[in-house]
Amino acid sequence: MAAAAGEPKKIIIDTDPGIDDAMAIFVALRSPEVEVIGLTTIYGNVYTTLATRNALHLLEVADRTDIPVAEGSHVTITFCTQEDKKLRIADFVHGADGLGNQNFPPPEGKPIDMSATHFLVEQAKLYPGKVTVVALGPLTNIALAIQQDPSFVKNIGQIVLLGGAFAVNGNVNPAAEANIFGDPDAADIVFTSGADVLAVGINVTHQVILTDSDRETLASSKGKFAQYLLKILEVYFNYHHDAYSTKGVYLHDPTAMLAAINPSLITYVEGAVRVQTNGITRGLTLLYNKQKRFAEITKWSDQPSVKVAVTVDAPAVLKLVLERLME
Ligand SMILES: O=c1[nH]cnc2c1ncn2[C@@H]1O[C@H](CO)[C@@H](O)[C@H]1O
């Protein structure tokens, strides 16, 4: 991939690290096309407190403690009204510590004295139209930014999110993908906000697989990211071997990250997306392609269009992930 012309694109990574989050963060830090201006944290793969700790730890591993970490919401956006207040945490995918049960020492750094929402709002205002948020977890922080600042939607350049299962089964249950299921109300706010949104769902990321033999390729590198990731990937591989018949692991977060870095790696369609927020299909994402003019007003009528990824150049994504992590 050619280096981007001009200034690198500023990105904020909203993350719940997470093994594939760690890979995506490292890929971003090794990508000259982007400048990571901050990490914001969220629950999902781990609780938010641990997500913050892991975000600080990963930046220390990368020698990038110059990048600020802002802690995000500990609860879903409807926490006060919701009857079931229990968060769904995917520690069975990533290990109890979120990073493959390696029990790394606590980080030395601290998060900044500002909430994730405030940080997102402030950075979007500081660089209008120039900041891309790459959202790798449930969308609570982004929805809160949209609610708290009416100009956020206009100020933010793009929101590239890993989430949804468009016309395929989910990974939490047949209806829902994990990040959308984590906070469906927040996701619906983001999809209907009018912001420039690109959703990369598991209909796309399930095509990008790091196989057992790719893991051996990674092992042949002496690079610090490759060596670190080999340790934490064990748990992620074990989970995939048990849960899927695929011989490898899905590269969800790195695929979304590379779609933000180089949009030509994917193709997308446009339409209105709504999220089911209750019942047995809670977390379902449904795209209306605007092909039919319905006679009646529906919940999709007059909703802004978003972009939904439909194909990916999987070999190119895999090649870039390996190259950048093995440097
Ligand atoms: O089976 C699963 N349940 C919950 N979370 C999962 C599962 N598989 C992967 N992820 C996590 O959720 C995001 C993609 O949906 C990714 O961040 C991935 O690590």
CSV table of C-alpha atoms and ligand atoms in Angstrom, one decimal:
chain,number,residue,atom,x,y,z
A,1,MET,CA,0.0,0.0,0.0
A,2,ALA,CA,1.4,3.4,-0.9
A,3,ALA,CA,1.8,5.8,1.9
A,4,ALA,CA,-1.1,8.3,2.1
A,5,ALA,CA,-0.4,11.6,0.3
A,6,GLY,CA,0.0,14.5,2.6
A,7,GLU,CA,-0.7,14.4,6.3
A,8,PRO,CA,-1.5,11.1,8.0
A,9,LYS,CA,-5.2,10.7,9.0
A,10,LYS,CA,-5.8,11.3,12.6
A,11,ILE,CA,-7.5,8.4,14.4
A,12,ILE,CA,-9.0,7.7,17.8
A,13,ILE,CA,-9.3,4.1,18.7
A,14,ASP,CA,-12.3,3.3,20.9
A,15,THR,CA,-11.4,-0.1,22.3
A,16,ASP,CA,-12.1,-3.0,24.7
A,17,PRO,CA,-8.7,-4.8,24.6
A,18,GLY,CA,-9.1,-7.7,23.8
A,19,ILE,CA,-6.7,-9.9,21.8
A,20,ASP,CA,-7.8,-8.8,18.3
A,21,ASP,CA,-7.9,-5.2,19.6
A,22,ALA,CA,-4.3,-5.5,20.6
A,23,MET,CA,-3.5,-6.6,17.0
A,24,ALA,CA,-5.5,-3.7,15.5
A,25,ILE,CA,-3.8,-1.2,17.8
A,26,PHE,CA,-0.3,-2.4,16.9
A,27,VAL,CA,-1.2,-2.4,13.2
A,28,ALA,CA,-2.3,1.2,13.5
A,29,LEU,CA,0.9,2.2,15.3
A,30,ARG,CA,2.9,0.6,12.5
A,31,SER,CA,0.8,2.3,9.7
A,32,PRO,CA,2.4,5.5,8.3
A,33,GLU,CA,-1.0,6.5,6.8
A,34,VAL,CA,-2.5,7.2,10.2
A,35,GLU,CA,-1.6,9.1,13.4
A,36,VAL,CA,-3.2,7.6,16.5
A,37,ILE,CA,-4.1,10.7,18.6
A,38,GLY,CA,-5.8,8.8,21.5
A,39,LEU,CA,-7.3,5.6,22.8
A,40,THR,CA,-10.7,5.6,24.5
A,41,THR,CA,-11.9,2.6,26.4
A,42,ILE,CA,-15.1,0.7,26.7
A,43,TYR,CA,-16.4,-2.6,28.2
A,44,GLY,CA,-17.0,-5.6,25.9
A,45,ASN,CA,-14.2,-8.1,25.9
A,46,VAL,CA,-13.4,-7.0,29.4
A,47,TYR,CA,-14.9,-4.5,31.9
A,48,THR,CA,-14.0,-0.8,31.2
A,49,THR,CA,-11.5,-0.6,34.2
A,50,LEU,CA,-9.6,-3.5,32.7
A,51,ALA,CA,-9.9,-2.1,29.2
A,52,THR,CA,-8.2,1.1,30.4
A,53,ARG,CA,-5.4,-0.8,32.1
A,54,ASN,CA,-4.9,-2.9,29.0
A,55,ALA,CA,-4.9,0.1,26.7
A,56,LEU,CA,-2.2,1.7,28.9
A,57,HIS,CA,-0.2,-1.6,29.0
A,58,LEU,CA,-0.3,-2.0,25.2
A,59,LEU,CA,1.0,1.6,24.7
A,60,GLU,CA,3.8,0.8,27.1
A,61,VAL,CA,4.6,-2.4,25.1
A,62,ALA,CA,4.7,-0.2,22.0
A,63,ASP,CA,6.8,2.5,23.6
A,64,ARG,CA,4.0,5.0,22.8
A,65,THR,CA,3.1,6.4,26.2
A,66,ASP,CA,2.8,9.8,24.4
A,67,ILE,CA,-0.6,8.7,23.3
A,68,PRO,CA,-3.4,9.6,25.8
A,69,VAL,CA,-5.9,7.1,27.1
A,70,ALA,CA,-9.3,8.4,28.1
A,71,GLU,CA,-11.6,6.1,30.1
A,72,GLY,CA,-15.1,5.5,28.8
A,73,SER,CA,-18.5,4.4,30.0
A,74,HIS,CA,-18.8,1.6,32.5
A,75,VAL,CA,-22.4,0.9,31.6
A,76,THR,CA,-24.7,0.9,28.6
A,77,ILE,CA,-26.5,4.0,27.5
A,78,THR,CA,-29.9,2.8,28.8
A,79,PHE,CA,-28.4,1.7,32.2
A,80,CYS,CA,-30.9,3.7,34.2
A,81,THR,CA,-34.0,2.4,32.5
A,82,GLN,CA,-32.9,-1.1,31.7
A,83,GLU,CA,-34.1,-4.0,33.8
A,84,ASP,CA,-31.3,-6.3,33.1
A,85,LYS,CA,-28.2,-4.3,34.1
A,86,LYS,CA,-25.7,-7.1,33.6
A,87,LEU,CA,-23.1,-6.4,31.0
A,88,ARG,CA,-22.1,-9.2,28.7
A,89,ILE,CA,-18.3,-9.6,28.9
A,90,ALA,CA,-16.5,-11.9,26.4
A,91,ASP,CA,-13.7,-13.1,28.8
A,92,PHE,CA,-14.3,-16.7,27.4
A,93,VAL,CA,-12.9,-15.4,24.1
A,94,HIS,CA,-9.9,-13.3,25.4
A,95,GLY,CA,-9.1,-14.8,28.8
A,96,ALA,CA,-9.9,-13.3,32.2
A,97,ASP,CA,-7.4,-10.5,31.8
A,98,GLY,CA,-8.5,-9.8,28.2
A,99,LEU,CA,-5.0,-10.5,27.0
A,100,GLY,CA,-4.7,-14.3,26.9
A,101,ASN,CA,-4.2,-14.9,30.7
A,102,GLN,CA,-0.6,-13.7,30.7
A,103,ASN,CA,-0.9,-11.7,33.9
A,104,PHE,CA,1.2,-8.8,32.7
A,105,PRO,CA,2.3,-6.4,35.4
A,106,PRO,CA,0.1,-3.3,35.9
A,107,PRO,CA,0.9,-0.4,33.6
A,108,GLU,CA,2.8,2.6,35.1
A,109,GLY,CA,0.7,5.2,33.2
A,110,LYS,CA,-2.7,6.6,34.1
A,111,PRO,CA,-5.6,7.6,32.0
A,112,ILE,CA,-6.0,11.4,31.4
A,113,ASP,CA,-8.4,13.3,33.6
A,114,MET,CA,-11.1,13.5,31.0
A,115,SER,CA,-13.9,11.1,30.0
A,116,ALA,CA,-13.8,9.3,26.7
A,117,THR,CA,-16.9,11.1,25.6
A,118,HIS,CA,-15.4,14.5,26.4
A,119,PHE,CA,-12.1,13.6,24.6
A,120,LEU,CA,-14.0,12.5,21.5
A,121,VAL,CA,-16.1,15.7,21.5
A,122,GLU,CA,-13.0,17.9,22.1
A,123,GLN,CA,-10.8,16.3,19.5
A,124,ALA,CA,-13.5,16.4,16.8
A,125,LYS,CA,-14.0,20.1,17.6
A,126,LEU,CA,-10.2,20.8,17.5
A,127,TYR,CA,-9.8,19.1,14.0
A,128,PRO,CA,-13.2,19.5,12.3
A,129,GLY,CA,-13.7,16.8,9.6
A,130,LYS,CA,-10.2,15.4,10.2
A,131,VAL,CA,-10.6,12.8,12.9
A,132,THR,CA,-11.7,9.2,12.2
A,133,VAL,CA,-13.0,7.2,15.2
A,134,VAL,CA,-12.3,3.5,14.8
A,135,ALA,CA,-14.7,1.8,17.2
A,136,LEU,CA,-13.8,-1.7,18.1
A,137,GLY,CA,-16.3,-2.3,21.0
A,138,PRO,CA,-19.8,-1.5,21.9
A,139,LEU,CA,-20.8,2.0,20.8
A,140,THR,CA,-21.7,3.6,24.1
A,141,ASN,CA,-19.0,6.3,24.1
A,142,ILE,CA,-19.7,7.4,20.5
A,143,ALA,CA,-23.5,7.6,21.2
A,144,LEU,CA,-22.8,9.7,24.3
A,145,ALA,CA,-20.7,12.0,22.3
A,146,ILE,CA,-23.5,12.4,19.7
A,147,GLN,CA,-26.0,13.1,22.5
A,148,GLN,CA,-23.7,15.5,24.4
A,149,ASP,CA,-22.6,17.7,21.5
A,150,PRO,CA,-25.0,18.5,18.7
A,151,SER,CA,-22.0,19.5,16.5
A,152,PHE,CA,-20.1,16.1,17.0
A,153,VAL,CA,-21.8,14.5,14.0
A,154,LYS,CA,-20.7,17.4,11.8
A,155,ASN,CA,-17.2,17.7,13.3
A,156,ILE,CA,-16.2,14.0,13.3
A,157,GLY,CA,-14.7,13.0,10.0
A,158,GLN,CA,-15.8,9.4,9.9
A,159,ILE,CA,-16.8,6.6,12.3
A,160,VAL,CA,-15.5,3.2,11.2
A,161,LEU,CA,-17.0,0.6,13.4
A,162,LEU,CA,-16.5,-3.1,13.8
A,163,GLY,CA,-20.0,-4.3,14.4
A,164,GLY,CA,-23.1,-6.0,13.0
A,165,ALA,CA,-23.9,-9.1,11.1
A,166,PHE,CA,-25.5,-8.0,7.9
A,167,ALA,CA,-27.6,-10.8,6.4
A,168,VAL,CA,-25.6,-13.5,8.2
A,169,ASN,CA,-25.8,-15.1,11.7
A,170,GLY,CA,-24.4,-13.3,14.7
A,171,ASN,CA,-21.6,-14.5,17.0
A,172,VAL,CA,-23.5,-14.0,20.3
A,173,ASN,CA,-26.6,-15.8,19.0
A,174,PRO,CA,-28.0,-16.3,15.5
A,175,ALA,CA,-29.3,-12.7,15.5
A,176,ALA,CA,-26.6,-10.6,17.0
A,177,GLU,CA,-22.9,-9.7,16.8
A,178,ALA,CA,-21.1,-9.0,20.0
A,179,ASN,CA,-20.4,-5.3,19.8
A,180,ILE,CA,-23.9,-4.4,18.8
A,181,PHE,CA,-25.4,-6.8,21.3
A,182,GLY,CA,-23.3,-5.1,24.0
A,183,ASP,CA,-25.3,-1.8,23.6
A,184,PRO,CA,-28.0,-2.0,20.9
A,185,ASP,CA,-29.5,1.3,21.9
A,186,ALA,CA,-26.2,3.1,21.5
A,187,ALA,CA,-25.6,1.4,18.1
A,188,ASP,CA,-29.0,2.6,16.9
A,189,ILE,CA,-28.2,6.1,17.9
A,190,VAL,CA,-24.9,6.0,15.9
A,191,PHE,CA,-26.5,4.4,12.8
A,192,THR,CA,-29.3,7.0,12.7
A,193,SER,CA,-27.1,10.0,13.7
A,194,GLY,CA,-26.3,11.3,10.2
A,195,ALA,CA,-22.6,10.9,10.8
A,196,ASP,CA,-20.4,9.4,8.1
A,197,VAL,CA,-20.5,5.8,9.3
A,198,LEU,CA,-18.8,2.8,7.8
A,199,ALA,CA,-19.8,-0.5,9.5
A,200,VAL,CA,-17.6,-3.5,9.1
A,201,GLY,CA,-19.6,-6.5,10.2
A,202,ILE,CA,-18.8,-10.1,10.8
A,203,ASN,CA,-20.3,-10.9,7.3
A,204,VAL,CA,-16.9,-9.4,6.2
A,205,THR,CA,-14.5,-10.1,9.0
A,206,HIS,CA,-15.3,-13.8,9.0
A,207,GLN,CA,-13.6,-13.9,5.6
A,208,VAL,CA,-10.3,-12.8,7.1
A,209,ILE,CA,-8.7,-15.7,8.9
A,210,LEU,CA,-5.3,-16.0,10.5
A,211,THR,CA,-4.6,-19.7,10.1
A,212,ASP,CA,-2.4,-22.0,12.3
A,213,SER,CA,0.3,-21.7,9.6
A,214,ASP,CA,0.1,-17.9,9.5
A,215,ARG,CA,0.7,-18.1,13.2
A,216,GLU,CA,3.9,-20.0,12.5
A,217,THR,CA,4.9,-17.3,10.0
A,218,LEU,CA,4.3,-14.7,12.7
A,219,ALA,CA,6.5,-16.8,15.0
A,220,SER,CA,9.4,-16.5,12.5
A,221,SER,CA,9.6,-12.8,13.2
A,222,LYS,CA,11.8,-11.4,16.0
A,223,GLY,CA,9.8,-8.2,16.0
A,224,LYS,CA,8.5,-7.2,19.4
A,225,PHE,CA,4.8,-7.0,18.3
A,226,ALA,CA,4.9,-10.4,16.7
A,227,GLN,CA,6.6,-12.0,19.8
A,228,TYR,CA,4.1,-10.3,22.1
A,229,LEU,CA,1.1,-11.3,20.1
A,230,LEU,CA,2.2,-15.0,19.9
A,231,LYS,CA,1.9,-15.2,23.6
A,232,ILE,CA,-1.6,-13.8,23.9
A,233,LEU,CA,-3.0,-15.4,20.7
A,234,GLU,CA,-3.0,-18.9,22.3
A,235,VAL,CA,-6.3,-18.3,24.2
A,236,TYR,CA,-7.9,-16.8,21.1
A,237,PHE,CA,-6.9,-19.8,18.9
A,238,ASN,CA,-8.2,-22.2,21.5
A,239,TYR,CA,-11.5,-20.4,21.7
A,240,HIS,CA,-11.9,-20.5,17.9
A,241,HIS,CA,-10.9,-24.2,17.7
A,242,ASP,CA,-13.7,-25.0,20.1
A,243,ALA,CA,-16.4,-22.7,18.8
A,244,TYR,CA,-15.9,-22.9,15.0
A,245,SER,CA,-14.8,-25.5,12.5
A,246,THR,CA,-12.4,-22.9,10.9
A,247,LYS,CA,-8.7,-23.7,11.3
A,248,GLY,CA,-7.6,-20.3,12.5
A,249,VAL,CA,-8.9,-17.1,14.1
A,250,TYR,CA,-11.0,-14.3,12.7
A,251,LEU,CA,-9.2,-11.0,12.4
A,252,HIS,CA,-12.2,-8.8,13.3
A,253,ASP,CA,-10.6,-5.7,14.7
A,254,PRO,CA,-7.5,-5.6,12.4
A,255,THR,CA,-9.8,-5.8,9.4
A,256,ALA,CA,-11.9,-2.8,10.6
A,257,MET,CA,-8.7,-0.9,11.3
A,258,LEU,CA,-7.3,-1.6,7.8
A,259,ALA,CA,-10.6,-0.6,6.2
A,260,ALA,CA,-10.2,2.8,8.0
A,261,ILE,CA,-6.6,3.1,6.9
A,262,ASN,CA,-7.2,2.0,3.3
A,263,PRO,CA,-10.9,2.0,2.2
A,264,SER,CA,-10.0,0.4,-1.1
A,265,LEU,CA,-9.5,-2.9,0.7
A,266,ILE,CA,-13.3,-3.2,1.0
A,267,THR,CA,-16.4,-2.5,-1.0
A,268,TYR,CA,-19.6,-1.3,0.6
A,269,VAL,CA,-23.3,-0.6,-0.1
A,270,GLU,CA,-25.3,2.3,1.3
A,271,GLY,CA,-28.6,2.4,3.1
A,272,ALA,CA,-30.3,3.0,6.4
A,273,VAL,CA,-29.4,0.7,9.3
A,274,ARG,CA,-31.7,0.2,12.3
A,275,VAL,CA,-30.8,-2.0,15.3
A,276,GLN,CA,-33.4,-4.2,17.1
A,277,THR,CA,-33.3,-3.2,20.8
A,278,ASN,CA,-35.4,-5.9,22.4
A,279,GLY,CA,-36.9,-9.3,22.1
A,280,ILE,CA,-35.2,-12.5,20.9
A,281,THR,CA,-33.5,-10.6,18.0
A,282,ARG,CA,-32.0,-7.8,20.3
A,283,GLY,CA,-28.8,-6.6,18.6
A,284,LEU,CA,-29.9,-7.5,15.1
A,285,THR,CA,-28.7,-5.0,12.4
A,286,LEU,CA,-31.0,-4.5,9.5
A,287,LEU,CA,-30.0,-2.6,6.4
A,288,TYR,CA,-32.6,-1.0,4.2
A,289,ASN,CA,-31.1,-0.6,0.7
A,290,LYS,CA,-33.6,2.1,-0.3
A,291,GLN,CA,-34.5,0.2,-3.5
A,292,LYS,CA,-38.2,0.1,-2.7
A,293,ARG,CA,-40.3,3.2,-2.0
A,294,PHE,CA,-42.6,1.9,0.7
A,295,ALA,CA,-46.2,3.3,0.6
A,296,GLU,CA,-46.2,3.5,4.4
A,297,ILE,CA,-43.8,5.3,6.7
A,298,THR,CA,-41.5,2.8,8.3
A,299,LYS,CA,-38.8,3.1,11.1
A,300,TRP,CA,-36.3,3.3,8.3
A,301,SER,CA,-38.0,6.1,6.3
A,302,ASP,CA,-36.0,9.3,6.2
A,303,GLN,CA,-33.1,7.8,8.1
A,304,PRO,CA,-29.7,8.9,6.8
A,305,SER,CA,-27.6,6.4,4.8
A,306,VAL,CA,-24.6,4.7,6.2
A,307,LYS,CA,-22.0,2.6,4.5
A,308,VAL,CA,-22.0,-1.2,5.2
A,309,ALA,CA,-19.0,-3.2,4.0
A,310,VAL,CA,-19.9,-6.2,1.8
A,311,THR,CA,-16.7,-7.5,0.4
A,312,VAL,CA,-13.0,-7.5,1.5
A,313,ASP,CA,-9.8,-8.3,-0.2
A,314,ALA,CA,-8.9,-10.8,2.5
A,315,PRO,CA,-5.5,-11.9,1.2
A,316,ALA,CA,-4.4,-8.2,1.1
A,317,VAL,CA,-5.7,-7.6,4.6
A,318,LEU,CA,-3.9,-10.7,5.9
A,319,LYS,CA,-0.7,-9.7,4.1
A,320,LEU,CA,-0.7,-6.2,5.6
A,321,VAL,CA,-1.5,-7.4,9.1
A,322,LEU,CA,1.5,-9.9,8.9
A,323,GLU,CA,3.9,-7.3,7.3
A,324,ARG,CA,3.1,-4.6,9.8
A,325,LEU,CA,3.2,-6.9,12.9
A,326,MET,CA,6.5,-8.6,11.8
A,327,GLU,CA,8.5,-5.5,11.1
B,1,LIG,O1,-18.3,-15.6,20.2
B,1,LIG,C1,-18.0,-14.4,20.5
B,1,LIG,N1,-18.7,-13.9,21.5
B,1,LIG,C2,-18.4,-12.6,21.9
B,1,LIG,N2,-17.5,-11.8,21.4
B,1,LIG,C3,-16.8,-12.4,20.4
B,1,LIG,C4,-17.0,-13.7,19.9
B,1,LIG,N3,-16.2,-13.9,19.0
B,1,LIG,C5,-15.4,-12.8,18.8
B,1,LIG,N4,-15.8,-11.9,19.7
B,1,LIG,C6,-15.3,-10.5,19.9
B,1,LIG,O2,-16.3,-9.6,19.5
B,1,LIG,C7,-15.9,-8.8,18.4
B,1,LIG,C8,-16.5,-9.4,17.1
B,1,LIG,O3,-17.8,-9.6,17.2
B,1,LIG,C9,-14.4,-8.9,18.4
B,1,LIG,O4,-13.8,-7.9,19.1
B,1,LIG,C10,-14.1,-10.3,19.0
B,1,LIG,O5,-12.9,-10.3,19.7
